[in-house]
XYZ file of C-alpha atoms in Angstrom:
429
model
C 18.533 -0.207 -98.569
C 20.413 2.650 -97.013
C 19.020 4.077 -93.853
C 18.220 7.806 -93.893
C 20.579 9.938 -91.795
C 19.467 10.576 -88.272
C 18.128 14.015 -87.546
C 20.385 15.597 -84.929
C 18.706 16.380 -81.662
C 18.742 20.018 -80.671
C 19.907 20.614 -77.139
C 18.679 23.993 -76.004
C 20.930 24.288 -72.985
C 23.502 21.599 -72.519
C 25.897 22.524 -75.340
C 25.775 26.287 -74.965
C 29.053 28.106 -74.447
C 29.269 29.120 -70.834
C 31.270 31.962 -69.311
C 33.311 29.611 -67.182
C 34.314 27.788 -70.357
C 36.152 30.860 -71.684
C 39.873 31.177 -71.227
C 41.323 34.050 -69.163
C 42.191 36.176 -72.196
C 38.663 36.045 -73.626
C 37.093 36.764 -70.241
C 39.286 39.815 -69.627
C 38.460 41.137 -73.098
C 34.768 40.954 -72.168
C 35.440 42.756 -68.877
C 37.388 45.484 -70.709
C 34.244 46.294 -72.677
C 32.169 47.094 -69.631
C 31.384 50.834 -69.434
C 33.387 51.760 -66.325
C 35.421 50.459 -63.397
C 32.399 50.554 -61.079
C 30.656 47.979 -63.258
C 33.795 45.852 -63.435
C 34.269 45.856 -59.672
C 30.648 44.792 -59.243
C 31.590 41.595 -61.113
C 34.294 40.635 -58.603
C 31.980 38.612 -56.305
C 30.853 36.312 -59.174
C 33.504 33.712 -58.271
C 37.128 33.378 -57.213
C 38.397 33.332 -60.788
C 36.713 36.608 -61.728
C 37.895 38.196 -58.504
C 41.460 37.031 -59.186
C 41.472 38.454 -62.726
C 40.066 41.842 -61.680
C 42.378 42.060 -58.659
C 45.475 41.417 -60.745
C 47.782 44.501 -60.555
C 48.007 44.658 -64.367
C 44.240 44.577 -64.970
C 43.609 48.263 -64.192
C 46.392 49.369 -66.545
C 45.109 47.114 -69.343
C 41.544 48.338 -68.757
C 42.711 51.955 -69.030
C 44.775 51.310 -72.173
C 41.803 49.593 -73.825
C 39.515 52.551 -73.053
C 42.077 55.010 -74.411
C 42.438 52.995 -77.610
C 38.674 52.767 -78.157
C 38.191 56.490 -77.465
C 40.949 57.383 -79.944
C 39.379 55.196 -82.637
C 35.920 56.684 -82.052
C 37.239 60.227 -82.294
C 39.165 59.380 -85.450
C 36.116 57.906 -87.128
C 33.829 60.708 -85.986
C 31.357 58.286 -84.406
C 30.071 58.485 -80.887
C 30.199 56.018 -78.044
C 27.381 53.806 -76.781
C 28.414 54.564 -73.206
C 28.928 58.071 -71.909
C 31.428 56.649 -69.417
C 33.731 55.491 -72.235
C 35.356 58.908 -72.029
C 37.044 60.153 -68.883
C 35.161 63.004 -67.203
C 36.453 65.812 -65.061
C 35.367 68.327 -62.457
C 36.163 71.881 -61.536
C 37.004 72.266 -57.847
C 36.597 75.615 -56.114
C 38.378 76.521 -52.897
C 36.017 78.807 -51.027
C 36.876 81.199 -48.217
C 35.094 81.052 -44.891
C 32.684 83.854 -44.023
C 34.019 83.902 -40.457
C 37.759 83.829 -41.138
C 39.500 85.158 -44.220
C 41.162 81.857 -44.973
C 40.340 79.158 -47.530
C 38.660 76.340 -45.637
C 36.038 74.781 -47.865
C 36.392 72.823 -51.072
C 33.420 72.529 -53.400
C 33.119 70.462 -56.566
C 31.453 72.909 -58.906
C 30.922 71.184 -62.238
C 31.131 67.634 -63.466
C 29.438 64.284 -63.446
C 29.872 63.240 -59.844
C 28.881 64.549 -56.446
C 32.117 64.483 -54.485
C 33.229 65.599 -51.051
C 36.310 65.708 -48.819
C 34.391 65.276 -45.575
C 35.905 61.821 -45.042
C 39.360 63.286 -44.251
C 40.327 63.146 -40.548
C 41.193 66.842 -40.191
C 38.590 69.382 -39.080
C 39.226 71.715 -41.978
C 41.322 71.391 -45.088
C 41.743 73.189 -48.367
C 42.602 71.869 -51.805
C 46.133 72.909 -52.670
C 46.682 71.241 -56.056
C 45.451 68.261 -58.058
C 47.113 65.637 -60.226
C 44.765 63.660 -62.476
C 42.175 62.298 -59.991
C 44.342 62.795 -56.884
C 43.941 65.830 -54.628
C 46.638 67.323 -52.410
C 45.031 68.961 -49.368
C 46.582 70.913 -46.515
C 45.417 71.093 -42.911
C 44.854 74.695 -41.894
C 44.834 74.164 -38.123
C 48.250 72.493 -37.941
C 49.587 75.473 -39.861
C 47.982 77.913 -37.431
C 49.174 76.121 -34.310
C 52.636 74.920 -35.338
C 53.551 76.795 -38.521
C 53.962 73.457 -40.313
C 51.756 72.212 -43.112
C 50.373 68.673 -42.998
C 49.489 67.440 -46.468
C 46.978 64.740 -47.375
C 46.966 62.919 -50.698
C 43.472 61.654 -51.379
C 41.242 60.294 -54.106
C 37.737 61.706 -53.512
C 36.193 59.021 -55.731
C 37.471 56.034 -53.737
C 37.775 58.076 -50.493
C 41.285 56.751 -49.896
C 43.774 59.079 -48.241
C 47.270 59.179 -46.779
C 48.894 61.824 -44.548
C 52.441 62.967 -45.296
C 54.953 63.899 -42.587
C 54.747 67.622 -41.691
C 56.337 69.859 -44.301
C 59.264 71.851 -42.804
C 58.450 75.127 -44.554
C 58.899 78.548 -43.040
C 55.710 80.022 -41.696
C 54.273 82.421 -44.246
C 51.156 84.492 -44.460
C 48.118 82.433 -45.408
C 47.110 85.075 -47.955
C 50.072 83.975 -50.059
C 48.398 80.588 -50.432
C 46.593 82.065 -53.400
C 49.898 81.868 -55.245
C 50.234 78.481 -56.873
C 53.362 77.493 -55.001
C 52.811 73.743 -54.578
C 52.861 70.808 -56.990
C 51.971 67.107 -56.844
C 53.331 64.780 -59.514
C 53.257 60.983 -59.806
C 55.510 58.861 -61.975
C 53.801 56.436 -64.323
C 52.458 53.802 -64.131
C 50.368 55.426 -61.390
C 47.276 54.038 -63.162
C 48.271 50.600 -61.864
C 46.208 49.299 -58.993
C 49.430 49.020 -57.018
C 50.120 51.756 -54.497
C 53.882 51.448 -54.886
C 54.707 54.185 -57.373
C 57.032 57.159 -57.075
C 55.638 60.610 -56.402
C 56.824 64.067 -55.410
C 55.260 66.947 -53.517
C 57.070 70.213 -54.192
C 56.571 73.220 -51.902
C 58.094 76.572 -52.845
C 59.810 77.926 -49.748
C 60.111 81.534 -50.932
C 58.427 83.288 -53.847
C 61.180 85.921 -54.093
C 64.476 84.865 -55.632
C 67.563 84.807 -53.408
C 69.612 87.653 -54.923
C 72.868 86.401 -53.451
C 72.614 82.861 -54.794
C 70.209 83.350 -57.718
C 68.167 80.392 -56.537
C 64.578 79.469 -55.826
C 64.160 77.603 -52.539
C 62.158 74.368 -52.679
C 61.151 71.655 -50.231
C 60.530 68.309 -51.955
C 58.966 65.190 -50.466
C 60.685 62.105 -51.923
C 58.463 59.032 -51.765
C 61.364 56.543 -51.920
C 62.946 57.789 -48.699
C 59.798 59.147 -47.048
C 61.409 62.483 -46.199
C 61.323 66.137 -47.188
C 64.495 67.454 -48.785
C 65.474 71.118 -49.163
C 66.692 72.036 -52.643
C 67.912 75.255 -54.267
C 66.927 75.646 -57.910
C 69.328 77.895 -59.830
C 67.413 80.226 -62.189
C 68.412 83.122 -64.492
C 68.827 86.083 -62.146
C 68.013 88.893 -64.585
C 64.813 87.359 -65.962
C 63.458 85.425 -62.972
C 62.443 87.892 -60.273
C 59.492 86.507 -58.332
C 57.545 83.270 -58.676
C 54.020 83.713 -60.000
C 52.751 80.190 -60.630
C 53.731 76.540 -61.091
C 52.292 74.115 -63.657
C 52.875 70.366 -64.089
C 53.126 69.142 -67.684
C 54.500 65.864 -69.072
C 56.330 64.955 -65.895
C 58.043 68.355 -65.516
C 57.226 71.175 -63.079
C 57.366 74.608 -64.713
C 57.882 77.832 -62.757
C 56.748 81.164 -64.240
C 58.052 84.628 -63.415
C 57.072 87.460 -65.721
C 58.185 86.405 -69.218
C 60.626 83.837 -67.854
C 59.868 80.112 -67.673
C 62.045 77.380 -66.176
C 61.468 73.679 -65.578
C 62.518 70.981 -63.125
C 62.243 67.208 -63.290
C 61.191 66.554 -59.667
C 62.457 62.969 -59.850
C 65.980 64.358 -60.209
C 65.572 65.149 -56.510
C 66.538 62.080 -54.474
C 68.605 61.107 -51.456
C 71.895 61.314 -53.397
C 71.406 64.510 -55.444
C 73.143 67.829 -54.772
C 71.379 70.497 -52.751
C 71.550 72.887 -55.735
C 70.111 71.908 -59.126
C 70.150 73.748 -62.452
C 66.747 74.737 -63.842
C 65.814 73.984 -67.427
C 65.518 77.347 -69.169
C 62.561 77.381 -71.555
C 61.840 79.821 -74.438
C 60.690 83.223 -73.110
C 56.944 83.701 -72.917
C 55.440 85.650 -75.822
C 53.414 87.896 -73.516
C 52.240 88.293 -69.956
C 49.312 86.077 -69.136
C 48.079 82.950 -67.386
C 50.163 79.771 -67.730
C 48.040 76.635 -68.257
C 48.340 73.029 -69.463
C 46.102 71.040 -71.800
C 46.697 67.740 -73.608
C 50.346 67.757 -72.575
C 51.058 71.234 -73.996
C 51.793 74.548 -72.269
C 49.488 77.493 -72.947
C 49.584 81.225 -72.307
C 46.177 82.917 -72.100
C 46.107 86.689 -72.196
C 43.550 89.454 -72.518
C 44.841 92.899 -73.566
C 44.572 95.452 -70.804
C 44.160 99.198 -70.687
C 44.729 101.087 -67.472
C 45.433 97.796 -65.645
C 41.965 96.508 -66.467
C 40.799 94.055 -69.102
C 39.228 95.984 -71.969
C 35.588 94.990 -72.408
C 32.983 96.334 -74.828
C 29.233 96.337 -74.185
C 26.129 96.882 -76.226
C 23.836 99.800 -75.399
C 21.702 97.715 -73.062
C 24.898 96.559 -71.271
C 23.940 92.883 -71.522
C 26.359 91.823 -74.267
C 30.031 91.422 -73.409
C 32.965 91.299 -75.824
C 36.224 89.993 -74.419
C 39.480 90.210 -76.360
C 41.509 87.012 -76.041
C 44.955 85.841 -77.133
C 46.424 82.369 -76.693
C 49.812 80.817 -77.458
C 50.866 77.164 -77.360
C 54.252 75.547 -76.737
C 54.467 72.102 -78.330
C 56.833 70.183 -76.069
C 57.154 67.339 -78.578
C 58.986 69.478 -81.131
C 62.778 69.375 -81.383
C 62.924 73.172 -81.607
C 60.712 74.699 -78.953
C 58.880 77.862 -79.971
C 55.636 79.557 -78.910
C 52.923 79.618 -81.562
C 49.847 81.841 -81.496
C 46.721 79.703 -81.772
C 44.016 82.313 -81.202
C 43.563 86.061 -81.369
C 40.094 87.508 -81.499
C 36.984 88.569 -79.623
C 34.618 86.274 -77.743
C 31.056 87.402 -77.097
C 28.430 86.486 -74.534
C 24.912 87.549 -73.555
C 23.370 87.779 -70.093
C 19.617 88.216 -70.112
C 18.200 90.465 -67.439
C 21.587 91.306 -65.935
C 23.556 94.521 -65.909
C 27.276 93.974 -66.479
C 30.130 95.900 -64.913
C 32.872 97.570 -66.913
C 36.616 96.950 -66.612
C 37.029 93.411 -65.360
C 40.342 91.911 -64.264
C 41.115 88.299 -65.162
C 42.991 86.396 -62.463
C 45.237 83.424 -63.178
C 44.030 81.519 -60.113
C 40.480 81.655 -61.488
C 41.167 80.322 -64.990
C 41.336 76.671 -66.056
C 41.521 75.027 -69.484
C 39.716 71.846 -70.472
C 42.246 69.017 -69.920
C 41.673 67.516 -73.399
C 40.532 70.519 -75.464
C 42.604 73.719 -75.333
C 39.858 75.686 -77.119
C 37.595 75.545 -74.042
C 38.578 78.000 -71.302
C 36.754 78.199 -67.967
C 37.127 81.494 -66.131
C 35.584 83.698 -63.489
C 34.399 87.120 -64.617
C 33.467 89.670 -61.938
C 30.385 90.569 -63.979
C 27.752 89.874 -61.372
C 30.091 87.102 -60.178
C 29.658 84.660 -63.073
C 31.694 81.602 -63.954
C 31.785 81.266 -67.749
C 32.967 78.995 -70.551
C 34.879 80.740 -73.317
C 35.004 78.753 -76.577
C 37.755 80.167 -78.786
C 36.621 78.006 -81.711
C 33.092 79.431 -81.888
C 33.854 82.770 -80.211
C 31.016 82.348 -77.695
C 31.049 83.025 -73.960
C 28.494 80.886 -72.112
C 27.520 81.688 -68.491
C 27.685 78.559 -66.331
C 27.237 79.394 -62.686
C 27.001 82.357 -60.343
C 29.630 82.381 -57.576
C 30.237 85.002 -54.909
C 33.633 86.527 -55.649
C 34.368 87.414 -52.027
C 34.336 83.709 -51.122
C 36.114 82.279 -54.191
C 39.833 81.727 -53.711
C 41.054 79.385 -56.450
C 39.944 76.687 -58.873
C 41.490 73.397 -59.958
C 40.509 70.577 -62.253
C 40.060 66.939 -61.260
C 40.453 64.463 -64.121
C 38.539 61.234 -63.616
C 40.454 58.198 -64.817
C 38.907 55.080 -66.336
C 40.323 53.295 -63.301
C 40.682 55.445 -60.130
C 44.250 56.055 -59.045
C 45.176 54.429 -55.745
C 46.729 56.752 -53.195
C 50.470 56.025 -52.898
C 51.924 53.884 -50.161
C 54.341 55.655 -47.808
C 57.712 54.321 -46.734
C 57.449 52.884 -43.234
C-alpha cells in the first residue's frame, strides 16, 4: 500500500528571500526606485556592502539616468508619479540690494521646494553672479572693494559644499555694471557623477564695449585643468556687435548678445595651448529686440512691444486688470539649418484684487526667467505695485506670485535641483 505524500511544512521565516541574498544588480535597481538621493544616502549605514554600492562613482550617474527615463515615460503616458520628488525641482534666486549701500549683497531663494541659504560661505558678504544647474557662482564684494579683484566661490547650496577660485584678474569696473550679465559658469558632462574631477570654465567679460581697433570682445577664462585664468580676445562682427548686453549658456556653448547680433563660444576651446584670439560662432540674427533666455536646451527671445520706450499695457476701467502684449521666438539648435521661429504672439491677462496698477511698465531682461523645462512659463517682475508674476503663454493668464520691493531687487536666476546633487569641482593643486 502506497504511503500518502508528506504534507510540506511551511516555514514562515527561514526560507524567505532576504535583502543580503540579492545580487548587486538587483539591489541597485531597488535603490534606484527610492524617491530621492536623500533617501538613498540614508541607506548607506545599513552595512558595508550598501555603503560601497552607493559610494561608487557611477551610482549617482545611473541613479540620475534612471530618474530621467522614468520621468520621460510618465510624461509620455500622461500618468503622474507616486513621488513628487521623481521630478527635478527648481528655485528662483533673487539678488537683493542692501538698504545701507547701493550694492547687491544679499541672495534670497524666492520660490521653490527647499529653504536654502548661502550663510555657510566663509566671506562676510557675497552675491550670486550666475548659476549652472544646481551650482551657484558667487563673488565676494569686499575683496573687490579693497583690491579691485573678484574672488569667486563655486558652491552647491543643497550640500553646502564650496570651493574658492584664485582671484580673477579683471580690471576694476563700477559695481553698478554688475547688473549686466557678464559672467558665465559652465561644467562639462558628466558633472552629475559623484566625482569632483570634471572640467569647468568660469568666463568673465573684461569689457562690455567692443574694441574698435581689433573688433574683439575681451574675456578672462578660468581653465580648471591648469587652475589659472587666461585672457582671451573673441573676434566678433564689428558692424553688428556693438556692446555686450547679456550672456546665456545653452547646450555647452556660451552665447553673447548685442542688439540683434548673437555669437557663440565653446569655452572648452580655451586651454593652455590655444591662441589668445578666437573666432566667435556667428549665429542667425535675432528676429527682434528682447530678452535672451534658455529653456530645454533651446534659445528664446522674449519681447513685449513698446511705445514711447515703455511697454504698452491696457487696463480695465477699475484699473485692476492688466493686458500685456507678448512675443516669443525659439531657435532650435538641433536643426541642421538654424532659423528663428515665432512660437507665441498674443495678449496675456491678469487680475489684481484690491490693487491699483500703474501704467507704462518697462520689462527688464535681468528680471525675467523662463521655466527650465517648459518654455511656455515665463517668470517676470512687473513694477505694478512691485509684483513678481507668472505669465503662461499657453493659457494667456498672468498670475501674481509674490510682492517684492523694486528698489532692492537687482537680478534673478534659476537653480535647477538635480536628482543627485552636483559635487563642487576639485581644483588643481
